[in-house]
Amino acid sequence: MEKRNPFILSVYAGPRYFCNRDHETKTIINSLKNRRNITLISHRRLGKSGLIHHVFYQLRNDKELKMFYIDIMDTEDLHGLVQLIAKEIVGKVDGNTMNFIKKFSESVKSIRPKISVDPLTGLPEVEISIQNDYSPETSLSEIFNYLKQQEKHVIIAFDEFQQITEYPEKNMEALLRKHIQLLSNTTFIFSGSRKHMLLSMFNDYRRPFYQGSEILNLGTIDRKIYQKFILSQFKKGNRSIEQPTLDLIMKYTKSHTFYVQYFCNKLYGLSEKLITPEIVTNTLLRILQENEVVYFNYKKLLTGLQFKLLEAIAKEGGIEKPTSKHFIGTYQLGTPSSVKTALSALMAKEMVYKDDHKTHVYDVFFEKWLERR
């Protein structure tokens, strides 16, 4: 049987394919066990979702827990959120589902779950519909009352929690806080990638979730730990990779989880048994070439100054003072006010982010492509 590529790019596949995060895992579990809500913040693709699934995996044998993971990124309003929560709570169809649906429907009158068959897979799935006579607010209240009735300790992870601030309903934070603070048997993980937005939600005394949660900032994995993990996975696949090569991988990917995983997935998929620095460099060039059509499309979506500023930030490897006279003069960016406006637009489009007092290009490979222009 062909061995699986151990550098997973999508869903959590178990601890064998999960690199470290021991401290963060213990911190989250300690908070949950002691009924303290916790907010997990990091930049996109640093492994927040994988970490939550890893925590759930560690707690899977605790019979006193009920755990639900709810990614609300694609929801657009309260109606969509209620449907998603209800569907996750009802869960996948199994031998006890009919009995569970009956009990759920008795407690939550406004929502009707029903079993249907996926036309593509032929597998049964649960559909959720809110009755026309009820408002989403009523349905949400009924769901939280249902959770309150549970004898077990309930854990709910809301991934990309900042999405609620985009809903047309302007009272979402207050509405959710009102219900959450009344649940003595339910603990929450709030997770998101818009750092400043989430910090404002939980640290601004004027907002409903003020001091409603511990904060855990997720950074990059320690380079030495990640290199040890990479070396181990290559050895298991009867492949060799030496220290200078590992150093080059971390340099090209900036130790950013997704880009490390993607890069190593590519390398592992090659036929070579010895991975050399030359192979690593050639692989980077192929990745940049494969994504060039995407990068050129970015240019079409940005103004001339925005793209020029993006390119300048990439060539600097991050910039501390983007409106400084030296930086603007070096790259002929115009006036400080125009640079400030362009930078705000790039921030809003999530093309750049600020960390460690520097502004960086978000996409690590895109940054490498811009550097080479």
Tab-separated table of C-alpha atoms in Angstrom:
chain	number	residue	atom	x	y	z
A	1	MET	CA	0.000	0.000	0.000
A	2	GLU	CA	1.322	3.443	-0.962
A	3	LYS	CA	2.185	5.595	2.028
A	4	ARG	CA	0.106	8.711	2.492
A	5	ASN	CA	1.736	12.095	2.016
A	6	PRO	CA	2.096	13.155	5.679
A	7	PHE	CA	1.932	16.893	5.015
A	8	ILE	CA	-1.796	17.463	5.210
A	9	LEU	CA	-3.286	20.569	3.584
A	10	SER	CA	-6.950	20.309	4.479
A	11	VAL	CA	-8.754	18.675	7.391
A	12	TYR	CA	-7.208	17.458	10.639
A	13	ALA	CA	-6.004	13.885	10.143
A	14	GLY	CA	-4.921	12.959	13.676
A	15	PRO	CA	-1.929	13.572	15.961
A	16	ARG	CA	0.486	11.671	13.708
A	17	TYR	CA	0.235	14.453	11.122
A	18	PHE	CA	-0.008	17.317	13.603
A	19	CYS	CA	3.091	19.302	14.512
A	20	ASN	CA	3.513	20.143	18.180
A	21	ARG	CA	1.379	22.997	19.602
A	22	ASP	CA	1.733	21.170	22.949
A	23	HIS	CA	1.669	24.348	25.033
A	24	GLU	CA	-1.341	25.779	23.206
A	25	THR	CA	-3.187	22.447	23.399
A	26	LYS	CA	-2.656	22.211	27.172
A	27	THR	CA	-3.670	25.846	27.644
A	28	ILE	CA	-6.946	25.404	25.753
A	29	ILE	CA	-7.787	22.111	27.488
A	30	ASN	CA	-7.101	23.660	30.905
A	31	SER	CA	-9.457	26.549	30.107
A	32	LEU	CA	-12.203	24.238	28.852
A	33	LYS	CA	-11.926	21.808	31.758
A	34	ASN	CA	-12.238	24.699	34.186
A	35	ARG	CA	-15.192	26.237	32.326
A	36	ARG	CA	-13.350	29.317	31.068
A	37	ASN	CA	-14.101	30.629	27.586
A	38	ILE	CA	-11.023	31.135	25.429
A	39	THR	CA	-10.399	33.174	22.278
A	40	LEU	CA	-7.838	31.862	19.807
A	41	ILE	CA	-6.356	34.530	17.529
A	42	SER	CA	-3.867	34.198	14.698
A	43	HIS	CA	-3.267	35.220	11.128
A	44	ARG	CA	-4.914	33.157	8.400
A	45	ARG	CA	-3.613	29.648	7.736
A	46	LEU	CA	-1.505	29.371	10.857
A	47	GLY	CA	-3.414	26.318	12.013
A	48	LYS	CA	-6.223	27.609	14.273
A	49	SER	CA	-8.841	25.191	12.967
A	50	GLY	CA	-6.429	22.259	13.071
A	51	LEU	CA	-5.550	23.113	16.672
A	52	ILE	CA	-9.226	23.145	17.678
A	53	HIS	CA	-9.763	19.750	16.059
A	54	HIS	CA	-6.602	18.492	17.777
A	55	VAL	CA	-7.970	19.626	21.155
A	56	PHE	CA	-11.263	17.897	20.418
A	57	TYR	CA	-9.344	14.742	19.477
A	58	GLN	CA	-7.512	14.810	22.815
A	59	LEU	CA	-10.858	15.100	24.630
A	60	ARG	CA	-12.734	12.578	22.462
A	61	ASN	CA	-12.851	9.837	25.131
A	62	ASP	CA	-14.307	12.055	27.844
A	63	LYS	CA	-17.881	10.771	28.114
A	64	GLU	CA	-18.943	13.842	30.068
A	65	LEU	CA	-18.325	16.158	27.133
A	66	LYS	CA	-20.321	17.146	24.063
A	67	MET	CA	-18.221	19.069	21.536
A	68	PHE	CA	-19.341	21.038	18.489
A	69	TYR	CA	-17.162	22.793	15.902
A	70	ILE	CA	-18.964	25.531	13.955
A	71	ASP	CA	-17.176	27.509	11.223
A	72	ILE	CA	-19.300	30.596	10.593
A	73	MET	CA	-17.123	32.192	7.899
A	74	ASP	CA	-19.681	31.578	5.139
A	75	THR	CA	-22.705	32.775	7.124
A	76	GLU	CA	-24.189	36.131	6.138
A	77	ASP	CA	-26.814	36.789	8.805
A	78	LEU	CA	-28.451	35.493	11.990
A	79	HIS	CA	-30.730	33.181	10.007
A	80	GLY	CA	-27.716	31.431	8.492
A	81	LEU	CA	-25.979	31.211	11.865
A	82	VAL	CA	-29.005	29.603	13.504
A	83	GLN	CA	-29.284	27.037	10.712
A	84	LEU	CA	-25.602	26.181	10.994
A	85	ILE	CA	-25.681	25.809	14.785
A	86	ALA	CA	-28.788	23.635	14.618
A	87	LYS	CA	-27.320	21.423	11.897
A	88	GLU	CA	-24.099	20.904	13.838
A	89	ILE	CA	-25.959	20.052	17.034
A	90	VAL	CA	-28.212	17.547	15.276
A	91	GLY	CA	-25.060	16.112	13.725
A	92	LYS	CA	-24.502	13.457	11.130
A	93	VAL	CA	-26.995	10.677	10.604
A	94	ASP	CA	-26.308	7.559	12.657
A	95	GLY	CA	-28.277	4.847	14.433
A	96	ASN	CA	-29.586	7.197	17.138
A	97	THR	CA	-30.347	10.179	14.929
A	98	MET	CA	-34.099	9.678	14.588
A	99	ASN	CA	-34.522	9.544	18.351
A	100	PHE	CA	-32.244	12.559	18.781
A	101	ILE	CA	-34.135	14.566	16.150
A	102	LYS	CA	-37.372	13.844	17.968
A	103	LYS	CA	-35.981	15.112	21.283
A	104	PHE	CA	-34.447	18.159	19.613
A	105	SER	CA	-37.734	19.037	17.879
A	106	GLU	CA	-39.620	18.775	21.168
A	107	SER	CA	-37.329	21.383	22.738
A	108	VAL	CA	-36.739	23.608	19.714
A	109	LYS	CA	-40.184	24.202	18.241
A	110	SER	CA	-39.122	26.754	15.639
A	111	ILE	CA	-36.678	24.469	13.809
A	112	ARG	CA	-37.548	21.374	11.818
A	113	PRO	CA	-34.690	18.971	11.113
A	114	LYS	CA	-35.359	16.255	8.553
A	115	ILE	CA	-33.331	13.514	6.917
A	116	SER	CA	-32.719	13.684	3.183
A	117	VAL	CA	-30.408	11.917	0.745
A	118	ASP	CA	-27.477	13.686	-0.885
A	119	PRO	CA	-28.110	13.346	-4.655
A	120	LEU	CA	-24.379	13.094	-5.409
A	121	THR	CA	-23.175	10.713	-2.706
A	122	GLY	CA	-26.403	8.873	-1.961
A	123	LEU	CA	-25.683	9.296	1.756
A	124	PRO	CA	-28.258	10.493	4.281
A	125	GLU	CA	-27.874	14.007	5.656
A	126	VAL	CA	-29.787	16.358	7.916
A	127	GLU	CA	-31.582	19.430	6.560
A	128	ILE	CA	-32.532	22.309	8.841
A	129	SER	CA	-35.380	24.749	8.260
A	130	ILE	CA	-36.716	27.559	10.451
A	131	GLN	CA	-40.504	27.652	10.570
A	132	ASN	CA	-42.042	30.756	9.000
A	133	ASP	CA	-43.935	31.605	12.159
A	134	TYR	CA	-40.723	32.116	14.130
A	135	SER	CA	-37.955	34.694	13.996
A	136	PRO	CA	-34.239	33.744	13.985
A	137	GLU	CA	-33.943	35.409	17.412
A	138	THR	CA	-36.577	33.027	18.773
A	139	SER	CA	-34.830	30.038	17.227
A	140	LEU	CA	-31.499	31.114	18.703
A	141	SER	CA	-33.083	31.462	22.128
A	142	GLU	CA	-34.607	27.987	21.866
A	143	ILE	CA	-31.262	26.467	20.841
A	144	PHE	CA	-29.497	27.980	23.822
A	145	ASN	CA	-32.289	26.830	26.117
A	146	TYR	CA	-31.841	23.342	24.670
A	147	LEU	CA	-28.113	23.523	25.469
A	148	LYS	CA	-28.926	24.671	28.993
A	149	GLN	CA	-30.893	21.467	29.544
A	150	GLN	CA	-27.949	19.199	28.726
A	151	GLU	CA	-26.520	17.256	31.648
A	152	LYS	CA	-23.091	16.970	30.061
A	153	HIS	CA	-20.480	19.717	29.729
A	154	VAL	CA	-21.001	21.256	26.278
A	155	ILE	CA	-18.080	22.798	24.359
A	156	ILE	CA	-18.787	24.923	21.285
A	157	ALA	CA	-16.036	26.238	19.019
A	158	PHE	CA	-17.048	29.203	16.865
A	159	ASP	CA	-14.405	29.520	14.149
A	160	GLU	CA	-13.986	32.896	12.381
A	161	PHE	CA	-16.142	34.429	15.108
A	162	GLN	CA	-15.526	37.982	13.886
A	163	GLN	CA	-17.933	37.204	11.024
A	164	ILE	CA	-20.863	38.170	13.274
A	165	THR	CA	-19.773	41.815	12.990
A	166	GLU	CA	-20.553	41.638	9.253
A	167	TYR	CA	-24.183	40.582	9.778
A	168	PRO	CA	-26.928	43.088	8.897
A	169	GLU	CA	-28.295	42.609	12.429
A	170	LYS	CA	-26.461	45.251	14.424
A	171	ASN	CA	-27.091	43.751	17.863
A	172	MET	CA	-25.369	40.402	17.278
A	173	GLU	CA	-22.663	40.754	19.925
A	174	ALA	CA	-25.178	41.774	22.596
A	175	LEU	CA	-27.630	39.058	21.542
A	176	LEU	CA	-25.083	36.253	21.715
A	177	ARG	CA	-23.514	37.545	24.921
A	178	LYS	CA	-26.931	37.623	26.588
A	179	HIS	CA	-27.474	33.923	25.899
A	180	ILE	CA	-23.887	32.760	26.451
A	181	GLN	CA	-23.516	34.258	29.911
A	182	LEU	CA	-26.571	32.282	31.103
A	183	LEU	CA	-25.099	28.889	30.140
A	184	SER	CA	-23.363	27.403	33.165
A	185	ASN	CA	-22.759	24.043	31.442
A	186	THR	CA	-21.371	25.363	28.147
A	187	THR	CA	-17.861	26.641	27.424
A	188	PHE	CA	-16.874	28.413	24.230
A	189	ILE	CA	-13.830	28.627	21.997
A	190	PHE	CA	-13.925	31.778	19.885
A	191	SER	CA	-11.465	31.702	17.016
A	192	GLY	CA	-10.624	34.172	14.280
A	193	SER	CA	-8.035	35.585	11.916
A	194	ARG	CA	-8.798	39.314	12.156
A	195	LYS	CA	-6.655	40.066	15.166
A	196	HIS	CA	-7.530	43.715	15.764
A	197	MET	CA	-11.246	43.085	15.329
A	198	LEU	CA	-11.291	40.203	17.821
A	199	LEU	CA	-9.108	42.020	20.343
A	200	SER	CA	-11.510	44.940	20.152
A	201	MET	CA	-14.498	42.646	20.692
A	202	PHE	CA	-13.053	41.163	23.882
A	203	ASN	CA	-10.899	44.012	25.259
A	204	ASP	CA	-13.043	47.108	24.613
A	205	TYR	CA	-15.075	47.806	27.772
A	206	ARG	CA	-17.839	49.368	25.650
A	207	ARG	CA	-18.589	46.094	23.841
A	208	PRO	CA	-20.732	43.190	25.123
A	209	PHE	CA	-17.980	40.535	25.133
A	210	TYR	CA	-15.594	42.679	27.191
A	211	GLN	CA	-13.504	40.358	29.415
A	212	GLY	CA	-15.771	37.469	28.444
A	213	SER	CA	-12.881	35.243	27.470
A	214	GLU	CA	-9.209	34.464	27.882
A	215	ILE	CA	-7.040	35.407	24.893
A	216	LEU	CA	-4.526	33.038	23.286
A	217	ASN	CA	-2.452	34.459	20.458
A	218	LEU	CA	-1.260	31.743	18.079
A	219	GLY	CA	2.112	32.443	16.484
A	220	THR	CA	4.323	30.402	14.189
A	221	ILE	CA	5.655	27.048	15.388
A	222	ASP	CA	9.234	27.134	16.673
A	223	ARG	CA	11.577	26.506	13.720
A	224	LYS	CA	13.596	23.771	15.430
A	225	ILE	CA	10.440	21.918	16.456
A	226	TYR	CA	8.994	22.201	12.950
A	227	GLN	CA	12.253	21.048	11.362
A	228	LYS	CA	12.334	18.016	13.659
A	229	PHE	CA	8.771	17.181	12.588
A	230	ILE	CA	9.635	17.541	8.877
A	231	LEU	CA	12.758	15.387	9.254
A	232	SER	CA	10.767	12.693	11.055
A	233	GLN	CA	8.063	12.579	8.376
A	234	PHE	CA	10.619	12.310	5.558
A	235	LYS	CA	12.479	9.538	7.371
A	236	LYS	CA	9.266	7.553	7.777
A	237	GLY	CA	8.841	7.799	4.015
A	238	ASN	CA	12.402	6.583	3.397
A	239	ARG	CA	13.517	10.007	2.215
A	240	SER	CA	16.513	12.049	3.333
A	241	ILE	CA	16.646	15.749	4.014
A	242	GLU	CA	19.589	17.573	5.611
A	243	GLN	CA	19.837	20.610	7.875
A	244	PRO	CA	20.799	23.219	5.218
A	245	THR	CA	17.784	22.095	3.199
A	246	LEU	CA	15.493	22.380	6.232
A	247	ASP	CA	16.831	25.881	6.909
A	248	LEU	CA	16.046	26.890	3.331
A	249	ILE	CA	12.476	25.565	3.598
A	250	MET	CA	11.869	27.634	6.734
A	251	LYS	CA	13.383	30.691	5.059
A	252	TYR	CA	11.172	30.400	1.989
A	253	THR	CA	7.995	29.757	4.036
A	254	LYS	CA	8.732	32.039	7.019
A	255	SER	CA	7.714	29.084	9.235
A	256	HIS	CA	4.074	29.855	8.364
A	257	THR	CA	2.107	26.625	8.892
A	258	PHE	CA	0.179	26.461	5.620
A	259	TYR	CA	3.165	27.341	3.461
A	260	VAL	CA	5.436	24.877	5.290
A	261	GLN	CA	2.845	22.139	4.833
A	262	TYR	CA	2.273	22.986	1.180
A	263	PHE	CA	5.979	23.210	0.377
A	264	CYS	CA	6.793	19.935	2.132
A	265	ASN	CA	3.794	18.248	0.506
A	266	LYS	CA	5.281	19.182	-2.873
A	267	LEU	CA	8.760	17.964	-1.905
A	268	TYR	CA	7.445	14.707	-0.456
A	269	GLY	CA	5.552	14.061	-3.683
A	270	LEU	CA	8.748	14.095	-5.756
A	271	SER	CA	10.516	10.893	-6.768
A	272	GLU	CA	13.862	12.010	-5.302
A	273	LYS	CA	14.982	10.203	-2.153
A	274	LEU	CA	17.455	12.940	-1.163
A	275	ILE	CA	16.022	16.455	-0.978
A	276	THR	CA	18.760	18.998	-1.693
A	277	PRO	CA	18.767	22.824	-1.502
A	278	GLU	CA	18.714	22.909	-5.308
A	279	ILE	CA	15.517	20.825	-5.369
A	280	VAL	CA	13.956	23.140	-2.782
A	281	THR	CA	14.767	26.254	-4.825
A	282	ASN	CA	13.478	24.695	-8.039
A	283	THR	CA	10.288	23.674	-6.232
A	284	LEU	CA	9.754	27.253	-5.061
A	285	LEU	CA	10.162	28.513	-8.620
A	286	ARG	CA	7.598	25.980	-9.868
A	287	ILE	CA	5.140	27.032	-7.170
A	288	LEU	CA	5.516	30.689	-8.135
A	289	GLN	CA	5.084	29.818	-11.805
A	290	GLU	CA	1.961	27.751	-11.087
A	291	ASN	CA	0.414	30.657	-9.201
A	292	GLU	CA	1.478	33.416	-11.579
A	293	VAL	CA	-1.959	33.740	-13.152
A	294	VAL	CA	-3.398	34.379	-9.671
A	295	TYR	CA	-0.737	36.951	-8.883
A	296	PHE	CA	-1.326	38.824	-12.132
A	297	ASN	CA	-5.029	38.850	-11.307
A	298	TYR	CA	-4.208	40.516	-7.970
A	299	LYS	CA	-2.609	43.299	-9.992
A	300	LYS	CA	-5.847	43.801	-11.923
A	301	LEU	CA	-7.812	44.095	-8.704
A	302	LEU	CA	-5.556	46.778	-7.211
A	303	THR	CA	-4.800	50.363	-8.159
A	304	GLY	CA	-1.347	51.148	-9.517
A	305	LEU	CA	-0.203	52.644	-6.213
A	306	GLN	CA	-1.621	49.787	-4.153
A	307	PHE	CA	0.274	47.204	-6.203
A	308	LYS	CA	3.433	49.312	-6.197
A	309	LEU	CA	3.216	49.643	-2.409
A	310	LEU	CA	2.631	45.906	-2.064
A	311	GLU	CA	5.713	45.229	-4.179
A	312	ALA	CA	7.815	47.639	-2.107
A	313	ILE	CA	6.746	46.007	1.169
A	314	ALA	CA	7.657	42.592	-0.273
A	315	LYS	CA	11.095	43.751	-1.408
A	316	GLU	CA	11.776	45.128	2.074
A	317	GLY	CA	10.654	41.868	3.693
A	318	GLY	CA	8.237	43.913	5.764
A	319	ILE	CA	8.341	47.619	6.609
A	320	GLU	CA	8.124	49.310	10.007
A	321	LYS	CA	7.308	52.832	8.798
A	322	PRO	CA	5.547	52.691	5.405
A	323	THR	CA	4.938	56.453	5.375
A	324	SER	CA	8.565	57.354	6.093
A	325	LYS	CA	10.330	59.718	3.711
A	326	HIS	CA	13.095	57.174	3.023
A	327	PHE	CA	10.732	54.301	2.122
A	328	ILE	CA	8.486	56.488	-0.055
A	329	GLY	CA	11.467	58.050	-1.806
A	330	THR	CA	13.218	54.731	-2.430
A	331	TYR	CA	10.208	53.259	-4.210
A	332	GLN	CA	8.759	56.535	-5.588
A	333	LEU	CA	5.379	56.052	-3.924
A	334	GLY	CA	4.158	59.651	-3.948
A	335	THR	CA	2.939	61.369	-0.796
A	336	PRO	CA	2.550	59.998	2.761
A	337	SER	CA	-1.220	60.607	2.621
A	338	SER	CA	-1.635	58.606	-0.596
A	339	VAL	CA	0.503	55.773	0.824
A	340	LYS	CA	-1.611	55.769	3.985
A	341	THR	CA	-4.794	55.504	1.909
A	342	ALA	CA	-3.343	52.710	-0.235
A	343	LEU	CA	-2.151	50.845	2.859
A	344	SER	CA	-5.609	51.030	4.445
A	345	ALA	CA	-7.088	49.556	1.264
A	346	LEU	CA	-4.553	46.696	1.270
A	347	MET	CA	-5.352	46.022	4.930
A	348	ALA	CA	-9.072	45.907	4.175
A	349	LYS	CA	-8.461	43.487	1.298
A	350	GLU	CA	-6.285	41.356	3.637
A	351	MET	CA	-3.331	41.659	1.275
A	352	VAL	CA	-1.089	42.866	4.108
A	353	TYR	CA	-1.063	42.574	7.890
A	354	LYS	CA	0.766	44.229	10.762
A	355	ASP	CA	2.793	42.186	13.214
A	356	ASP	CA	5.836	42.854	15.394
A	357	HIS	CA	5.587	46.566	14.490
A	358	LYS	CA	6.033	45.748	10.799
A	359	THR	CA	3.656	45.548	7.866
A	360	HIS	CA	4.013	42.335	5.846
A	361	VAL	CA	2.513	40.831	2.680
A	362	TYR	CA	-0.018	38.202	3.774
A	363	ASP	CA	0.667	35.548	1.127
A	364	VAL	CA	4.218	34.261	1.642
A	365	PHE	CA	4.576	32.856	-1.884
A	366	PHE	CA	3.115	36.011	-3.410
A	367	GLU	CA	5.723	37.980	-1.472
A	368	LYS	CA	8.469	35.821	-3.006
A	369	TRP	CA	7.002	36.424	-6.462
A	370	LEU	CA	6.937	40.176	-5.875
A	371	GLU	CA	10.528	40.127	-4.612
A	372	ARG	CA	11.687	38.634	-7.933
A	373	ARG	CA	9.974	41.255	-10.125
